[in-house]
Coordinates of C-alpha atoms and ligand atoms in Angstrom, one line a residue:
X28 CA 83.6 120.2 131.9
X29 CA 84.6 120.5 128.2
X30 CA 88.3 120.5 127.4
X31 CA 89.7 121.0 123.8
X32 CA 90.7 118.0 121.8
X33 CA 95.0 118.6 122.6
X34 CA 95.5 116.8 119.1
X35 CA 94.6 119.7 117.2
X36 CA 96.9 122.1 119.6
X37 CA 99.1 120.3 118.2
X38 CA 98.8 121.6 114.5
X39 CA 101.6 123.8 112.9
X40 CA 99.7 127.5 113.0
X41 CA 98.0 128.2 109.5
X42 CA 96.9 125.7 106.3
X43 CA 99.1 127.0 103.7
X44 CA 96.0 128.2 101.0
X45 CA 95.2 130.9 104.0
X46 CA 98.3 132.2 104.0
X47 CA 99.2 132.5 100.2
X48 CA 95.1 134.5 100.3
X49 CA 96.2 136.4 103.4
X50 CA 99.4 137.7 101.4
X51 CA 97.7 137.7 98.2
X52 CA 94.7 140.3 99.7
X53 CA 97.5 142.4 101.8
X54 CA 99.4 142.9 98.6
X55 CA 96.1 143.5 96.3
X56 CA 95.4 146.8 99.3
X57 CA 99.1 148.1 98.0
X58 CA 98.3 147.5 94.3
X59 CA 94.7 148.5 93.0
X60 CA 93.6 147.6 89.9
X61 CA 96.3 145.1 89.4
X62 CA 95.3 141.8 88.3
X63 CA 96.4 138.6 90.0
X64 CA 97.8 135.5 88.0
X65 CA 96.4 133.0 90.3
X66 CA 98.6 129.8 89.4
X67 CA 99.2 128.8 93.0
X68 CA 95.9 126.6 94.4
X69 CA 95.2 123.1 92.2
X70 CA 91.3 124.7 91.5
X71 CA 90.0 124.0 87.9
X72 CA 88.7 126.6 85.8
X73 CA 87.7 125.4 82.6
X74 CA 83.7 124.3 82.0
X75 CA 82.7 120.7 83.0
X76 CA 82.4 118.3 79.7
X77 CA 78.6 118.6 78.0
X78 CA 78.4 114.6 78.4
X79 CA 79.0 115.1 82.6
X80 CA 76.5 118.1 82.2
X81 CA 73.7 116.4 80.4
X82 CA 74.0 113.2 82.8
X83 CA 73.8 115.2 85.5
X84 CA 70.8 117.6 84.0
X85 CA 69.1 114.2 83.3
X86 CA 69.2 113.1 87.3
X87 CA 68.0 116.5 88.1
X88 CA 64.9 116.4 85.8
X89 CA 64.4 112.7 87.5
X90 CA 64.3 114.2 91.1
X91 CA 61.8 116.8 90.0
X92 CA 59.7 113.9 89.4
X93 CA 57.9 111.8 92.4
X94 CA 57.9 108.7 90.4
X95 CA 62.1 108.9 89.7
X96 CA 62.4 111.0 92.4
X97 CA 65.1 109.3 95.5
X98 CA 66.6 110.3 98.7
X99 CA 69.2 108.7 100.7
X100 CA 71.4 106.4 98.2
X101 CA 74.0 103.4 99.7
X102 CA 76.5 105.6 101.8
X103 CA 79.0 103.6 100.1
X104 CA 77.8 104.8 96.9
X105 CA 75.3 103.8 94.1
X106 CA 75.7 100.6 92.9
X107 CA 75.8 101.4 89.2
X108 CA 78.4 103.7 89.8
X109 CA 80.8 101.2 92.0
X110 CA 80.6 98.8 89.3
X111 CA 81.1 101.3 86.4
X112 CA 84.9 102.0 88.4
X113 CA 85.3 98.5 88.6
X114 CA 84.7 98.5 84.7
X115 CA 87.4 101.8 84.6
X116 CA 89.8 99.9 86.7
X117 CA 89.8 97.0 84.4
X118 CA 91.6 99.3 81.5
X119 CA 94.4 99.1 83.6
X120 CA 94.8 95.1 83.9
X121 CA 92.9 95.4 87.9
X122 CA 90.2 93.1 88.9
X123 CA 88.1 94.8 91.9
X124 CA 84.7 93.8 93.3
X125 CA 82.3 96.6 93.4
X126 CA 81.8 95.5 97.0
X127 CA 85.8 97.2 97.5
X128 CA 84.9 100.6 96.2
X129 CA 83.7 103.6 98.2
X130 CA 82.3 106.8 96.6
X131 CA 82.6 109.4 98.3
X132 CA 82.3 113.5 98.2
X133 CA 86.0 114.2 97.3
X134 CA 89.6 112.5 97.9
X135 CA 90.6 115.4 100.6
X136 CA 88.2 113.9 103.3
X137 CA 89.0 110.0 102.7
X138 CA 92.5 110.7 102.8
X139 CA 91.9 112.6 106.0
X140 CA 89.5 109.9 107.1
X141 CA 91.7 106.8 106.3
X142 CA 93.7 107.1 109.4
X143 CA 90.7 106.6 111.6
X144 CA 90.5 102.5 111.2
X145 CA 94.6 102.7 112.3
X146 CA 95.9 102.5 115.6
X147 CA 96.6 105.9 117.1
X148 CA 100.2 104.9 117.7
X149 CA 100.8 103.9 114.2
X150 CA 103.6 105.3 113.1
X151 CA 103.4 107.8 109.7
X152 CA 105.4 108.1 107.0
X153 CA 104.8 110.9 104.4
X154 CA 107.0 112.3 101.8
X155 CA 108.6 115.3 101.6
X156 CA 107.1 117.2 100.4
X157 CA 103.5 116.3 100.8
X158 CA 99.6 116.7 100.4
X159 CA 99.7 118.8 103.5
X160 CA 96.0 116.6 104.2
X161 CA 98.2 113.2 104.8
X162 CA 100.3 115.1 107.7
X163 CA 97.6 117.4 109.0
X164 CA 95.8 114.6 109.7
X165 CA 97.4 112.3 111.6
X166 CA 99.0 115.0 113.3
X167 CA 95.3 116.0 114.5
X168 CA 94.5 112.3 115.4
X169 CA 97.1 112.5 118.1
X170 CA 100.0 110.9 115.8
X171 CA 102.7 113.5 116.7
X172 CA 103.7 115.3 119.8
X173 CA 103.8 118.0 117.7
X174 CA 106.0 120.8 115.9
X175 CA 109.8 121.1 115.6
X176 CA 110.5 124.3 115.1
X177 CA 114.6 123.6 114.7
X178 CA 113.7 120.4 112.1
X179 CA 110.5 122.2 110.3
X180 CA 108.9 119.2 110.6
X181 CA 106.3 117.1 113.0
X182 CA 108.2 114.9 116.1
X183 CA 107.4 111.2 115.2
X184 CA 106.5 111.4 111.4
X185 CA 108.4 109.9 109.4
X186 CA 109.4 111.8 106.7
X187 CA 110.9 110.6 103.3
X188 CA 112.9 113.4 101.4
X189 CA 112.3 113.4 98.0
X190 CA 115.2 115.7 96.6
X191 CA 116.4 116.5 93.4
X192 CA 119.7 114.0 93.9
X193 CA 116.6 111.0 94.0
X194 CA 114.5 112.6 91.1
X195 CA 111.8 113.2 93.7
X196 CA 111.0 109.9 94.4
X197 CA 110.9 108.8 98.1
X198 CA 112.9 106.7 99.3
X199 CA 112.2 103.8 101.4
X200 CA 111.2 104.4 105.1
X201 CA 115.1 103.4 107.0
X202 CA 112.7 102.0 109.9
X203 CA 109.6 100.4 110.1
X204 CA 106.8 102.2 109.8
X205 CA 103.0 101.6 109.6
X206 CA 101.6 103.4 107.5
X207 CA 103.3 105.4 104.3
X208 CA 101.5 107.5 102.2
X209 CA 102.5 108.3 98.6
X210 CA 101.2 109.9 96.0
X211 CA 101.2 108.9 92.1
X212 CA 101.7 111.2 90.1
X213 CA 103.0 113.4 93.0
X214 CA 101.4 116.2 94.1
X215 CA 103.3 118.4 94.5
X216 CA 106.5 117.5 92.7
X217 CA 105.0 116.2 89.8
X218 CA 107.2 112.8 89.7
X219 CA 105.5 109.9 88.8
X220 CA 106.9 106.7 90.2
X221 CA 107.2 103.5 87.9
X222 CA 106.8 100.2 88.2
X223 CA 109.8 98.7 89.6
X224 CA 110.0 102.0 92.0
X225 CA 106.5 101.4 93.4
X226 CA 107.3 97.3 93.9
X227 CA 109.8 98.4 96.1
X228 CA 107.0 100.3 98.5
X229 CA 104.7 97.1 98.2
X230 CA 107.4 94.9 99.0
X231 CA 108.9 96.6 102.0
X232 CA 105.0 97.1 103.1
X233 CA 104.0 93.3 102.6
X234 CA 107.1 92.7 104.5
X235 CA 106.4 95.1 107.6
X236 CA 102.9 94.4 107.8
X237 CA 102.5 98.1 106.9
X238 CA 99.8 99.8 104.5
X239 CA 100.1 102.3 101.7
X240 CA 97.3 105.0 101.0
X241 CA 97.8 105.2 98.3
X242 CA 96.8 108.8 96.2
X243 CA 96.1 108.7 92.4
X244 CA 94.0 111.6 92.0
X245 CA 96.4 112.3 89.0
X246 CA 96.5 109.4 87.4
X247 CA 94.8 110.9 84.2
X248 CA 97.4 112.8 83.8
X249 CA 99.6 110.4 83.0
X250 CA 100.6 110.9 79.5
X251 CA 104.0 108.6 79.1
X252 CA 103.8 104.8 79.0
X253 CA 105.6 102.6 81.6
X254 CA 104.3 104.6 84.8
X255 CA 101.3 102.8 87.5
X256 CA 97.5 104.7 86.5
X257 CA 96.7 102.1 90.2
X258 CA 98.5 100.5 92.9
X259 CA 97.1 97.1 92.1
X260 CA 98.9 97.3 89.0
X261 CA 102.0 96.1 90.9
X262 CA 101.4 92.3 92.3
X263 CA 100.6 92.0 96.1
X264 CA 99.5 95.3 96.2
X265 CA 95.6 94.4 97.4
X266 CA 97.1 93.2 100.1
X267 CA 99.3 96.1 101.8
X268 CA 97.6 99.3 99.9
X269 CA 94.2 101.4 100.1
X270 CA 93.7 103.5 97.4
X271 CA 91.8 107.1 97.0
X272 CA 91.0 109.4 94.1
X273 CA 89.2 111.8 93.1
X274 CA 87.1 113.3 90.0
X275 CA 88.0 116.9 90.5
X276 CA 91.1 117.2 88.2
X277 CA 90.1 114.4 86.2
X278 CA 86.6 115.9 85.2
X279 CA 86.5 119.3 86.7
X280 CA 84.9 118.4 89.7
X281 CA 86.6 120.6 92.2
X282 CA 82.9 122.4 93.3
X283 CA 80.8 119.2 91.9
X284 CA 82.8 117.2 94.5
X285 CA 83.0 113.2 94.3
X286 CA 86.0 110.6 94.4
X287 CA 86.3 107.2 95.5
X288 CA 88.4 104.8 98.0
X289 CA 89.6 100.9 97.6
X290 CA 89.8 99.1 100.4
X291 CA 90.2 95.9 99.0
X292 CA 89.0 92.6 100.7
X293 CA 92.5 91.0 100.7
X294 CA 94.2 94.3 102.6
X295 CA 95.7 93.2 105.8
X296 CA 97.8 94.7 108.5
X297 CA 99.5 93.1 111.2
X298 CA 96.5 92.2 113.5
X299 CA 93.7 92.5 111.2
X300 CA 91.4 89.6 109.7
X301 CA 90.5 89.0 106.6
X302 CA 88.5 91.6 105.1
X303 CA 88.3 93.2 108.7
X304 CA 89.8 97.1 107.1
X305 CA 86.9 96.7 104.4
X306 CA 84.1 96.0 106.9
X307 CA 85.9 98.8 109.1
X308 CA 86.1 101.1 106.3
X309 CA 82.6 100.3 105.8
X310 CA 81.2 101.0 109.8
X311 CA 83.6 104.3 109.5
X312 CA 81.4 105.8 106.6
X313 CA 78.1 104.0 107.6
X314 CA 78.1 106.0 110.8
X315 CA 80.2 109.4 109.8
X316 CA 79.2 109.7 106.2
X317 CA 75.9 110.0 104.4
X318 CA 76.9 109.2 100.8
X319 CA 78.0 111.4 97.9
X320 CA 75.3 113.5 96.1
X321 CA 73.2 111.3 93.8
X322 CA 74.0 114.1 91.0
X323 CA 77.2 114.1 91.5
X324 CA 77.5 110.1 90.9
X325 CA 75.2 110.5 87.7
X326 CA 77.7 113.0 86.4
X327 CA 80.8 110.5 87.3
X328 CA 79.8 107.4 85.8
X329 CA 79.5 109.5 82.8
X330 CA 83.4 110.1 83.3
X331 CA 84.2 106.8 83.7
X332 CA 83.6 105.9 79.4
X333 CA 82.3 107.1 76.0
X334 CA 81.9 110.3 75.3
X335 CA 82.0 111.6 78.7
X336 CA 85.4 110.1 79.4
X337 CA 86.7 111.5 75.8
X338 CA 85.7 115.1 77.3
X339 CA 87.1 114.3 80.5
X340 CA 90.3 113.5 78.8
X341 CA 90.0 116.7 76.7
X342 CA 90.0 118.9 79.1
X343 CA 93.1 117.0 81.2
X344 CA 94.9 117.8 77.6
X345 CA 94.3 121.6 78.2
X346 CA 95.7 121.6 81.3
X347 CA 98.5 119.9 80.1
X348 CA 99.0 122.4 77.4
X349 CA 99.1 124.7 80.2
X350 CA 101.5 122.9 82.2
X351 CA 103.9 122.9 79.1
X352 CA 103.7 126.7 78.8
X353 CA 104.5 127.0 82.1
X354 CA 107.6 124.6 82.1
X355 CA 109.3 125.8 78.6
X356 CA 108.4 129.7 79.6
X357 CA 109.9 129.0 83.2
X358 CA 112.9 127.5 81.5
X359 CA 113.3 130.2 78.9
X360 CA 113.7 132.6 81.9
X361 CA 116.5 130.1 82.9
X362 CA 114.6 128.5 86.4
X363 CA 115.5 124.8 86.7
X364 CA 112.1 122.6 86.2
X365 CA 110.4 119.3 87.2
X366 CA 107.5 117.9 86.7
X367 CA 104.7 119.1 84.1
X368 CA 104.8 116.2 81.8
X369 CA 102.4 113.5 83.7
X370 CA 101.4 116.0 86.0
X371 CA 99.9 119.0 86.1
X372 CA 102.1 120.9 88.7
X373 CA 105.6 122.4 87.7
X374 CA 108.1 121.7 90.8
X375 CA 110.4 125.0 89.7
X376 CA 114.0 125.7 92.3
X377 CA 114.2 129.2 93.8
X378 CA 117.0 131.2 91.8
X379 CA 120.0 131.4 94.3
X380 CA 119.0 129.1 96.9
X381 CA 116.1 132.1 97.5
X382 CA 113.5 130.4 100.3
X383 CA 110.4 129.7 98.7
X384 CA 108.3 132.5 100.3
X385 CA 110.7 135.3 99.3
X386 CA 110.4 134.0 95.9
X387 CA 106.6 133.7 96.4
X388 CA 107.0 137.3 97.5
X389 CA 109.2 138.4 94.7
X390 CA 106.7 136.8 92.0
X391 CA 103.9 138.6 93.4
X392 CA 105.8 141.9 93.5
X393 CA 107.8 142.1 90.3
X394 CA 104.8 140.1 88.0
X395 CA 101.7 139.7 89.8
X396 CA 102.0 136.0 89.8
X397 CA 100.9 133.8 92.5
X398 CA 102.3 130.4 93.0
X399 CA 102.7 127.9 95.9
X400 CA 105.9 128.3 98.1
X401 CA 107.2 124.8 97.7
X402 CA 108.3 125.0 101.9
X403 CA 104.5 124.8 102.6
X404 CA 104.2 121.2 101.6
X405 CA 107.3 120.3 103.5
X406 CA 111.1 121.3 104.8
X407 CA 112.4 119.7 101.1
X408 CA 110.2 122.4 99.0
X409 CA 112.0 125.3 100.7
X410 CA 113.9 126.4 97.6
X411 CA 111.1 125.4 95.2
X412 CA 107.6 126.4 94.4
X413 CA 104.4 124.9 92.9
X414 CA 103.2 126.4 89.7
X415 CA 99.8 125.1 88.7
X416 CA 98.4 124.7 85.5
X417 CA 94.9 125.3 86.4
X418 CA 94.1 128.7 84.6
X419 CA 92.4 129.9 81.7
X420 CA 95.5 129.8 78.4
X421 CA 95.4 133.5 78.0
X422 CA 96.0 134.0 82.0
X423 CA 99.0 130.9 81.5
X424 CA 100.0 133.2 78.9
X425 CA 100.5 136.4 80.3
X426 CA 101.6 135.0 83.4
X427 CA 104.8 134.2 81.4
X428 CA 104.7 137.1 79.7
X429 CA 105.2 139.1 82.8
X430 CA 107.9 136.6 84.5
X431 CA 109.8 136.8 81.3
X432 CA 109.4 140.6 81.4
X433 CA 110.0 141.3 84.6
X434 CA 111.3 139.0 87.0
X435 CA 115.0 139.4 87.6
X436 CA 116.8 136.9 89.2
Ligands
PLP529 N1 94.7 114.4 96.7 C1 95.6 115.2 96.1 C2 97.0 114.8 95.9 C3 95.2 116.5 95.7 O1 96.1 117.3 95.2 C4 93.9 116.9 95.9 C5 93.4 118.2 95.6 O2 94.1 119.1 95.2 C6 93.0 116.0 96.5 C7 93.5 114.7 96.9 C8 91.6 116.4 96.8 O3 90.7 116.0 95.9 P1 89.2 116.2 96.1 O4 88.8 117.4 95.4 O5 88.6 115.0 95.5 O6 88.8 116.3 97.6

């Protein structure tokens, strides 16, 4: 007799993308003809660089050939591409083995993933707000008893409010936790934690015995000195934190799909061997994963330098022009701002202590703009949204043209 896996009963109703679409369609039935803004969901739009094109065109033409032609690559990923991130990670003062590095088909299903080689009654902590994939997750894997409706929040997480008062950056966990996820530059705040602010995490981790995942699908878009592009930059960190990214916002990847994990060597927790997470990491995708598309990799490791990786940081520079559209036009209209700079999401407060879906509501209505309400990624976004910088200029453009225009607040 087959019974339903009661972890996933457990899941709040709804991923917030459906909703914002299910809104978004009901309101397009009311308004034909009116064109949508669509700065809400963290999709690229712009073309993928020529360099990641031609590398990619070049595997192609070698798989319509049976002497170049292969199947089934390393399920950890290929080798030349493994070693051309330990090359990247170098740039950054971090020494990895290639033998610590995972390819895989996209950051959202390693950080989803991670969990797995935990014990199910680890205890979580995420930030507030959050990646909803870090809560969803665990939350699915049997980590919380479920919803509170009174706190908006999940019993047993751990939640660490990142508010304006601490400039969006979490604090530490007040108990001990096991694992802590964070997210550099954050997603969706757009903070970006320093140095001495990250220490503090790897410290209080190599003390509890806990582990960071670590998330720096954004790191490109760190344009300001002094702030972490890895983890490992910090000392001790290789032996509390995993980390994941991704090449989707880096190099337009989004539909291309690939990213990678670290689980280095030297990562412990507090009843693990040496090396046991990496060879764990490594049986988890053996069995559950078949590797990342071999096109895909040809098209990253042209990211990763040269040309390629002057493209990739070309078009991170549009969307950053974007982002600082969004930020001075949002500020022009007098909305209070974060985020933008190193990042490129714009954490924007609700006029008048509004809740986030009324103002989602309202920008819809009054300028056919669609953003993210900032209570979906956690109980701290209520008065805020998400505005994303991934559109095409002239959409950025009139976007602000119409909130100047014709939001009132
Ligand atoms: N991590 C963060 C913080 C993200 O915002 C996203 C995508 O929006 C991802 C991971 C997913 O990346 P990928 O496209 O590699 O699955």
């Amino acid at each position: 007799m087959a019974t339903v896996n009661k972890a996933f009963r457990a899941l709040a109703s709804g991923y917030l993308f459906p909703e914002i679409n299910r809104r978004v369609r009901f309101w397009q039935t009311n308004n034909p003809g009116k064109d949508v803004l669509r700065l809400g969901i963290g999709n690229t739009t712009e073309a993928l660089p020529l360099a990641l094109r031609e590398a990619m065109i070049e595997k192609i033409n070698e798989l319509g050939d049976r002497e170049t032609y292969t199947g089934y690559g390393d399920e950890q990923g290929d080798t030349y591409l493994r070693e051309g991130l330990v090359e990247y990670y170098k740039k950054f003062g971090v020494e990895l083995e290639s033998s610590e590095v995972f390819v895989s088909d996209g950051a959202k299903s390693d950080a989803a993933n991670i969990q797995a080689i935990f014990a199910t009654d680890s205890i979580i902590a995420v930030t507030d707000p959050a990646y909803p994939v870090y809560v969803d997750s665990n939350v699915a894997s049997g980590r919380s008893r479920g919803w509170d409706e009174s706190r908006g929040m999940y019993h047993d997480l751990v939640y660490l409010s990142c508010t304006e008062e601490n400039s969006f950056i979490p604090p530490l966990p007040s108990e001990r936790v096991d694992l802590i996820y964070l997210c550099n530059p954050n997603n969706p705040t757009g903070a970006v934690m320093n140095h001495a602010q990250l220490k503090e995490f790897v410290e209080y981790a190599r003390f509890h015995k806990s582990v960071i995942i670590y998330d720096s699908a954004y790191s490109e878009y760190i344009t300001e000195e002094g702030y972490p592009h890895s983890i490992y930059e910090i000392e001790g960190a290789k032996e509390c934190a995993i980390e994941l990214s991704s090449f989707s916002k880096f190099s337009g990847f989004t539909g291309v799909r690939l990213g990678w994990t670290i689980v280095p060597n030297t990562l412990m927790c507090a009843d693990s061997t040496k090396g046991e997470l990496n060879r764990l990491w490594n049986r988890r995708q053996t069995t559950f994963f078949n590797g990342a598309s071999n096109i895909a990799q040809r098209g990253g490791f042209a990211a990763l330098s040269g040309e390629g990786h002057k493209q990739s940081r070309a078009l991170v520079a549009y969307y950053l022009e974007n982002a600082r559209l969004i930020r001075e036009g949002l500020e022009a209209k007098g909305l209070t701002v974060y985020g933008g700079v190193n990042s490129p999401y714009i954490w924007a407060k609700t006029p008048n202590g509004l809740d986030s879906w009324r103002f989602f509501d309202q920008l819809l209505d009054q300028c056919n703009v669609v953003v993210t309400p900032g209570g979906g990624f956690g109980p701290a976004g209520k008065n805020f949204i998400r505005v994303s910088a991934y559109n095409h200029r002239e959409n950025v453009v009139i976007a602000m043209r119409m909130i100047q225009e014709h939001l009132t607040i």
